[in-house]
Amino acid sequence: MEPNANASTTIGVNIISPSISTGTSVQVVLTSGDAGRLVSYAPQTVSWTAGETGTKFATFTVAANTDCDDVATLNFQLQNVTGGLNAAVAEPSNFTLTITDDDTGYASVVEDNFEDANSIGWTSFGD
């Protein structure tokens, strides 16, 4: 990911044995980790119409910055299933997203006491 650019990632959610008469939905919720690492984070609901199969996706955009933040771990969970006939969340119900910062190095802070006579090569004027 380039500094000041955002990158999206998706979490795929599948349904098993969908109801042919009622649609089903479930929320993908961040349960731990720094939500500030995501752009405009909010829980997302994925839904299937009656009889629909296949994978649905919750998309999250990882916020870029120029700081070297090392590694961040975000934990998501499927919650609040509705609809269907006896709809329930199956295992695995958790997903872990690991964000590895691509900014190399750490910010350097250089401090020099210009008033110190031991500062090599520097001369203080005016005091």
Coordinates of N, CA, C and O in Angstrom, one line a residue:
M1 N 0.8 -1.2 0.0 CA 0.0 0.0 0.0 C 0.9 1.2 0.0 O 1.8 1.3 0.8
E2 N 0.6 2.2 -0.9 CA 1.4 3.4 -1.0 C 0.9 4.4 0.1 O -0.2 4.4 0.4
P3 N 1.8 5.2 0.6 CA 1.4 6.3 1.5 C 0.3 7.1 0.9 O 0.3 7.4 -0.3
N4 N -0.6 7.5 1.7 CA -1.8 8.4 1.3 C -2.7 7.7 0.2 O -3.4 8.4 -0.5
A5 N -2.6 6.4 0.1 CA -3.5 5.6 -0.7 C -4.2 4.6 0.2 O -3.7 4.2 1.2
N6 N -5.4 4.3 -0.2 CA -6.2 3.3 0.6 C -6.3 2.0 -0.1 O -6.4 2.0 -1.4
A7 N -6.3 0.9 0.6 CA -6.4 -0.4 -0.1 C -7.6 -1.1 0.5 O -7.8 -1.1 1.7
S8 N -8.4 -1.8 -0.3 CA -9.6 -2.5 0.2 C -9.2 -4.0 0.4 O -8.4 -4.6 -0.3
T9 N -9.9 -4.6 1.3 CA -9.8 -6.0 1.5 C -11.3 -6.5 1.8 O -12.1 -5.8 2.2
T10 N -11.5 -7.8 1.4 CA -12.9 -8.3 1.6 C -12.9 -9.6 2.5 O -11.9 -10.3 2.5
I11 N -14.0 -9.7 3.1 CA -14.2 -10.9 3.9 C -15.4 -11.7 3.3 O -16.5 -11.1 3.1
G12 N -15.1 -12.9 2.8 CA -16.1 -13.7 2.2 C -17.0 -14.5 3.2 O -16.4 -15.0 4.2
V13 N -18.3 -14.4 3.0 CA -19.2 -15.1 3.9 C -20.1 -16.0 3.1 O -20.6 -15.6 2.0
N14 N -20.2 -17.3 3.5 CA -21.0 -18.3 2.7 C -22.2 -18.7 3.5 O -22.3 -18.6 4.7
I15 N -23.2 -19.1 2.7 CA -24.5 -19.6 3.3 C -24.6 -21.1 3.0 O -24.2 -21.5 1.9
I16 N -25.0 -21.9 3.9 CA -25.2 -23.3 3.7 C -26.7 -23.6 3.9 O -27.4 -23.2 4.8
S17 N -27.3 -24.4 2.9 CA -28.7 -24.7 3.0 C -29.6 -23.5 3.1 O -30.3 -23.4 4.1
P18 N -29.6 -22.6 2.1 CA -30.5 -21.5 2.2 C -32.0 -21.8 2.2 O -32.4 -22.8 1.6
S19 N -32.8 -21.0 2.9 CA -34.2 -21.2 2.9 C -34.7 -20.8 1.5 O -34.3 -19.8 0.9
I20 N -35.7 -21.6 1.0 CA -36.2 -21.3 -0.3 C -37.4 -20.3 -0.2 O -37.9 -19.8 -1.2
S21 N -37.8 -20.0 1.0 CA -38.9 -19.1 1.2 C -38.6 -17.8 1.9 O -39.4 -16.8 1.8
T22 N -37.4 -17.7 2.6 CA -37.1 -16.5 3.3 C -35.6 -16.1 3.1 O -34.8 -17.0 3.2
G23 N -35.3 -14.9 2.9 CA -33.9 -14.4 2.8 C -33.2 -14.5 4.2 O -33.9 -14.6 5.2
T24 N -31.9 -14.4 4.1 CA -31.1 -14.5 5.3 C -30.0 -13.4 5.3 O -29.5 -13.1 4.2
S25 N -29.7 -12.8 6.5 CA -28.7 -11.8 6.6 C -27.9 -12.1 7.8 O -28.3 -12.6 8.8
V26 N -26.6 -11.5 7.8 CA -25.7 -11.6 9.0 C -24.8 -10.4 9.0 O -24.5 -9.9 7.9
Q27 N -24.5 -9.9 10.2 CA -23.5 -8.8 10.2 C -22.1 -9.2 10.4 O -21.9 -10.2 11.2
V28 N -21.2 -8.5 9.8 CA -19.7 -8.7 10.0 C -19.3 -7.5 10.9 O -19.4 -6.4 10.5
V29 N -18.9 -7.9 12.1 CA -18.7 -6.9 13.2 C -17.2 -6.9 13.6 O -16.7 -8.0 13.8
L30 N -16.6 -5.8 13.8 CA -15.3 -5.7 14.3 C -15.4 -5.9 15.8 O -16.0 -5.1 16.5
T31 N -14.7 -6.9 16.4 CA -14.9 -7.2 17.8 C -13.6 -6.7 18.6 O -13.7 -6.5 19.8
S32 N -12.5 -6.6 18.0 CA -11.3 -6.1 18.6 C -10.3 -5.6 17.6 O -10.3 -6.0 16.5
G33 N -9.5 -4.7 18.1 CA -8.5 -4.1 17.2 C -8.8 -2.6 17.0 O -9.8 -2.1 17.5
D34 N -8.0 -1.9 16.3 CA -8.1 -0.5 16.1 C -8.9 -0.1 14.9 O -8.4 -0.2 13.8
A35 N -10.2 0.3 15.1 CA -11.1 0.6 14.0 C -10.5 1.8 13.3 O -10.9 2.0 12.1
G36 N -9.7 2.6 13.9 CA -9.1 3.7 13.2 C -8.2 3.3 12.1 O -7.8 4.2 11.2
R37 N -7.8 2.1 12.0 CA -7.0 1.6 10.9 C -7.8 1.4 9.6 O -7.3 1.1 8.6
L38 N -9.2 1.5 9.8 CA -10.1 1.3 8.6 C -10.7 2.7 8.3 O -10.9 3.5 9.2
V39 N -11.0 2.9 7.0 CA -11.6 4.1 6.6 C -13.1 4.0 6.8 O -13.7 3.0 6.3
S40 N -13.7 4.9 7.5 CA -15.2 4.9 7.7 C -15.7 3.5 8.1 O -16.6 2.9 7.5
Y41 N -15.2 3.0 9.2 CA -15.6 1.7 9.7 C -17.1 1.7 10.2 O -17.4 2.6 11.0
A42 N -17.8 0.7 9.8 CA -19.2 0.4 10.4 C -19.4 -1.1 10.1 O -19.0 -1.6 9.1
P43 N -20.2 -1.7 11.1 CA -20.5 -3.1 10.8 C -21.2 -3.2 9.5 O -22.0 -2.3 9.1
Q44 N -21.0 -4.3 8.8 CA -21.6 -4.5 7.5 C -22.6 -5.7 7.5 O -22.2 -6.7 8.1
T45 N -23.7 -5.6 6.8 CA -24.6 -6.7 6.7 C -24.5 -7.3 5.3 O -24.5 -6.6 4.3
V46 N -24.4 -8.6 5.3 CA -24.4 -9.3 4.0 C -25.7 -10.1 4.0 O -26.2 -10.7 5.0
S47 N -26.4 -10.1 2.8 CA -27.7 -10.7 2.7 C -27.9 -11.6 1.5 O -27.2 -11.4 0.4
W48 N -28.7 -12.6 1.6 CA -29.0 -13.5 0.5 C -30.5 -13.5 0.4 O -31.3 -13.5 1.4
T49 N -31.1 -13.5 -0.8 CA -32.5 -13.6 -1.0 C -32.9 -15.1 -0.9 O -32.0 -16.0 -0.8
A50 N -34.2 -15.3 -0.8 CA -34.7 -16.7 -0.6 C -34.1 -17.6 -1.7 O -34.2 -17.3 -2.9
G51 N -33.6 -18.7 -1.3 CA -33.0 -19.7 -2.2 C -31.7 -19.4 -2.8 O -31.1 -20.2 -3.6
E52 N -31.1 -18.2 -2.5 CA -29.9 -17.8 -3.1 C -28.7 -18.5 -2.4 O -28.7 -18.6 -1.2
T53 N -27.7 -18.8 -3.2 CA -26.5 -19.4 -2.6 C -25.3 -18.6 -3.1 O -25.5 -17.6 -3.8
G54 N -24.1 -19.0 -2.7 CA -22.9 -18.3 -3.1 C -22.3 -17.4 -2.0 O -22.9 -17.3 -0.9
T55 N -21.1 -16.9 -2.3 CA -20.4 -16.1 -1.3 C -20.8 -14.7 -1.5 O -20.9 -14.1 -2.6
K56 N -21.0 -14.0 -0.3 CA -21.2 -12.6 -0.3 C -20.0 -12.0 0.4 O -19.3 -12.6 1.2
F57 N -19.7 -10.7 0.1 CA -18.5 -10.1 0.6 C -18.8 -8.8 1.4 O -19.6 -8.0 1.0
A58 N -18.1 -8.7 2.5 CA -18.0 -7.4 3.3 C -16.7 -6.8 2.9 O -15.6 -7.4 3.0
T59 N -16.7 -5.5 2.4 CA -15.5 -4.9 2.0 C -15.1 -3.8 3.0 O -15.9 -3.0 3.4
F60 N -13.8 -3.8 3.4 CA -13.3 -2.8 4.3 C -12.1 -2.1 3.6 O -11.3 -2.8 3.0
T61 N -12.0 -0.8 3.8 CA -10.8 -0.1 3.3 C -9.9 0.2 4.4 O -10.2 0.9 5.4
V62 N -8.6 -0.2 4.2 CA -7.6 0.0 5.2 C -7.0 1.4 4.9 O -6.6 1.8 3.8
A63 N -7.0 2.2 6.0 CA -6.5 3.6 5.9 C -5.0 3.6 5.7 O -4.3 2.9 6.5
A64 N -4.5 4.3 4.8 CA -3.1 4.5 4.6 C -2.6 5.7 5.4 O -3.3 6.6 5.6
N65 N -1.3 5.6 5.7 CA -0.7 6.8 6.4 C 0.8 6.7 6.1 O 1.3 5.7 5.5
T66 N 1.5 7.7 6.5 CA 3.0 7.6 6.2 C 3.7 7.2 7.5 O 5.0 7.2 7.5
D67 N 3.0 6.9 8.6 CA 3.7 6.5 9.8 C 4.1 5.0 9.7 O 3.4 4.2 9.0
C68 N 5.1 4.6 10.3 CA 5.5 3.2 10.4 C 4.8 2.6 11.6 O 5.3 2.8 12.8
D69 N 3.7 2.0 11.4 CA 2.8 1.5 12.5 C 3.1 0.0 12.9 O 2.3 -0.5 13.7
D70 N 4.0 -0.6 12.2 CA 4.3 -2.0 12.5 C 3.1 -2.9 12.0 O 2.7 -2.8 10.9
V71 N 2.6 -3.7 12.9 CA 1.6 -4.7 12.5 C 0.3 -4.4 13.4 O 0.4 -4.2 14.6
A72 N -0.9 -4.4 12.7 CA -2.1 -4.3 13.5 C -3.0 -5.5 13.2 O -3.0 -6.0 12.1
T73 N -3.7 -5.9 14.2 CA -4.6 -7.1 14.1 C -6.0 -6.7 14.4 O -6.3 -6.0 15.4
L74 N -6.9 -7.0 13.4 CA -8.3 -6.6 13.6 C -9.1 -8.0 13.6 O -8.9 -8.8 12.7
N75 N -10.0 -8.1 14.5 CA -10.8 -9.4 14.7 C -12.2 -9.1 14.4 O -12.8 -8.2 15.0
F76 N -12.8 -9.8 13.4 CA -14.2 -9.7 13.0 C -14.9 -10.9 13.4 O -14.4 -12.0 13.5
Q77 N -16.2 -10.8 13.6 CA -17.1 -11.9 13.9 C -18.4 -11.8 13.2 O -18.9 -10.7 13.1
L78 N -19.0 -12.9 12.9 CA -20.4 -12.9 12.3 C -21.3 -12.9 13.5 O -21.2 -13.7 14.4
Q79 N -22.3 -11.9 13.4 CA -23.3 -11.8 14.5 C -24.6 -11.4 13.9 O -24.7 -11.0 12.8
N80 N -25.6 -11.5 14.8 CA -27.0 -11.0 14.5 C -27.6 -11.6 13.2 O -28.1 -10.9 12.3
V81 N -27.5 -12.9 13.1 CA -28.1 -13.5 11.9 C -29.7 -13.4 12.0 O -30.2 -13.5 13.1
T82 N -30.3 -13.1 10.9 CA -31.7 -13.0 10.8 C -32.3 -13.7 9.6 O -31.6 -13.9 8.6
G83 N -33.6 -14.0 9.6 CA -34.3 -14.6 8.5 C -34.0 -16.1 8.4 O -33.5 -16.7 9.3
G84 N -34.3 -16.6 7.2 CA -34.1 -18.0 7.0 C -34.9 -18.9 7.9 O -35.8 -18.4 8.6
L85 N -34.7 -20.2 7.9 CA -35.4 -21.1 8.8 C -34.4 -21.6 9.8 O -33.6 -22.4 9.4
N86 N -34.5 -21.2 11.0 CA -33.6 -21.6 12.0 C -32.2 -21.1 11.7 O -31.2 -21.9 11.8
A87 N -32.0 -19.9 11.1 CA -30.7 -19.5 10.7 C -29.8 -19.3 11.9 O -30.2 -18.9 13.0
A88 N -28.5 -19.8 11.7 CA -27.5 -19.7 12.8 C -26.1 -19.5 12.1 O -25.9 -19.8 10.9
V89 N -25.2 -18.9 12.9 CA -23.9 -18.7 12.5 C -23.1 -20.0 12.7 O -23.1 -20.5 13.8
A90 N -22.4 -20.5 11.7 CA -21.6 -21.7 11.8 C -20.2 -21.4 12.0 O -19.8 -20.2 11.9
E91 N -19.4 -22.4 12.4 CA -17.9 -22.2 12.6 C -17.3 -22.3 11.2 O -17.7 -23.0 10.4
P92 N -16.2 -21.5 11.0 CA -15.7 -20.5 11.8 C -16.5 -19.2 11.8 O -16.9 -18.8 10.7
S93 N -16.7 -18.6 12.9 CA -17.5 -17.4 12.9 C -16.6 -16.1 13.1 O -17.1 -15.0 13.1
N94 N -15.3 -16.4 13.2 CA -14.3 -15.3 13.4 C -13.4 -15.2 12.2 O -13.1 -16.2 11.6
F95 N -12.9 -14.0 12.0 CA -11.9 -13.7 10.9 C -10.9 -12.7 11.5 O -11.3 -11.7 12.1
T96 N -9.6 -13.0 11.3 CA -8.6 -12.1 11.7 C -7.9 -11.5 10.5 O -7.5 -12.2 9.6
L97 N -7.9 -10.2 10.5 CA -7.2 -9.4 9.4 C -5.9 -8.8 10.1 O -6.0 -8.1 11.0
T98 N -4.8 -9.2 9.5 CA -3.5 -8.7 9.9 C -3.0 -7.6 8.9 O -2.9 -8.0 7.7
I99 N -2.8 -6.4 9.4 CA -2.3 -5.4 8.5 C -0.8 -5.2 8.8 O -0.4 -4.8 9.9
T100 N 0.0 -5.4 7.8 CA 1.5 -5.2 8.0 C 1.8 -3.9 7.3 O 1.6 -3.7 6.1
D101 N 2.4 -2.9 8.0 CA 2.7 -1.6 7.5 C 3.8 -1.8 6.4 O 4.8 -2.5 6.6
D102 N 3.6 -1.1 5.3 CA 4.7 -1.2 4.3 C 5.6 0.1 4.3 O 6.5 0.2 3.4
D103 N 5.4 1.0 5.2 CA 6.3 2.1 5.4 C 7.5 1.7 6.1 O 7.5 1.1 7.2
T104 N 8.7 1.9 5.5 CA 9.9 1.4 6.1 C 10.5 2.4 7.0 O 10.4 3.6 6.7
G105 N 11.2 2.0 7.9 CA 12.0 2.9 8.8 C 11.1 3.6 9.8 O 9.9 3.5 9.8
Y106 N 11.7 4.2 10.7 CA 11.0 5.0 11.7 C 11.4 6.4 11.6 O 12.5 6.7 11.2
A107 N 10.5 7.3 12.1 CA 10.8 8.7 12.0 C 12.0 9.0 13.0 O 12.2 8.4 14.0
S108 N 12.9 9.8 12.5 CA 14.1 10.1 13.3 C 14.0 11.5 13.9 O 13.6 12.4 13.2
V109 N 14.3 11.6 15.2 CA 14.3 12.9 15.8 C 15.8 13.1 16.2 O 16.4 12.3 16.9
V110 N 16.3 14.3 15.8 CA 17.6 14.7 16.1 C 17.6 15.9 17.0 O 16.9 16.8 16.6
E111 N 18.3 15.8 18.1 CA 18.3 16.9 19.0 C 19.7 17.2 19.3 O 20.5 16.4 19.6
D112 N 20.1 18.5 19.2 CA 21.4 18.9 19.5 C 21.4 20.2 20.3 O 20.6 21.1 20.0
N113 N 22.1 20.2 21.4 CA 22.2 21.3 22.2 C 23.2 22.3 21.7 O 24.4 22.1 21.9
F114 N 22.8 23.3 21.0 CA 23.7 24.2 20.3 C 24.5 25.1 21.4 O 25.5 25.7 21.1
E115 N 24.0 25.1 22.6 CA 24.6 25.9 23.6 C 25.8 25.1 24.3 O 26.6 25.7 25.0
D116 N 25.8 23.8 24.0 CA 26.8 23.0 24.6 C 28.1 23.1 23.9 O 28.2 22.9 22.7
A117 N 29.2 23.5 24.6 CA 30.5 23.7 24.0 C 31.0 22.4 23.4 O 32.0 22.4 22.6
N118 N 30.4 21.2 23.8 CA 30.9 19.9 23.3 C 30.3 19.6 21.9 O 30.6 18.5 21.4
S119 N 29.4 20.4 21.4 CA 28.8 20.1 20.1 C 29.9 20.3 19.1 O 30.4 21.4 18.8
I120 N 30.2 19.2 18.4 CA 31.3 19.2 17.5 C 30.9 19.9 16.2 O 29.9 19.6 15.6
G121 N 31.7 20.9 15.7 CA 31.5 21.5 14.5 C 30.4 22.6 14.4 O 30.1 23.1 13.4
W122 N 29.8 22.9 15.6 CA 28.8 23.8 15.6 C 29.2 25.0 16.5 O 29.9 24.9 17.4
T123 N 28.8 26.2 16.0 CA 29.1 27.4 16.8 C 27.8 28.1 17.0 O 27.0 28.3 16.1
S124 N 27.6 28.5 18.3 CA 26.4 29.3 18.6 C 26.7 30.8 18.6 O 27.7 31.2 19.1
F125 N 25.9 31.5 17.9 CA 26.0 33.0 17.7 C 24.8 33.6 18.4 O 23.7 33.2 18.4
G126 N 25.1 34.8 19.0 CA 24.0 35.7 19.4 C 23.5 35.6 20.8 O 22.7 36.3 21.2
D127 N 24.0 34.6 21.6 CA 23.5 34.5 23.0 C 24.5 35.0 23.9 O 25.6 34.8 24.1

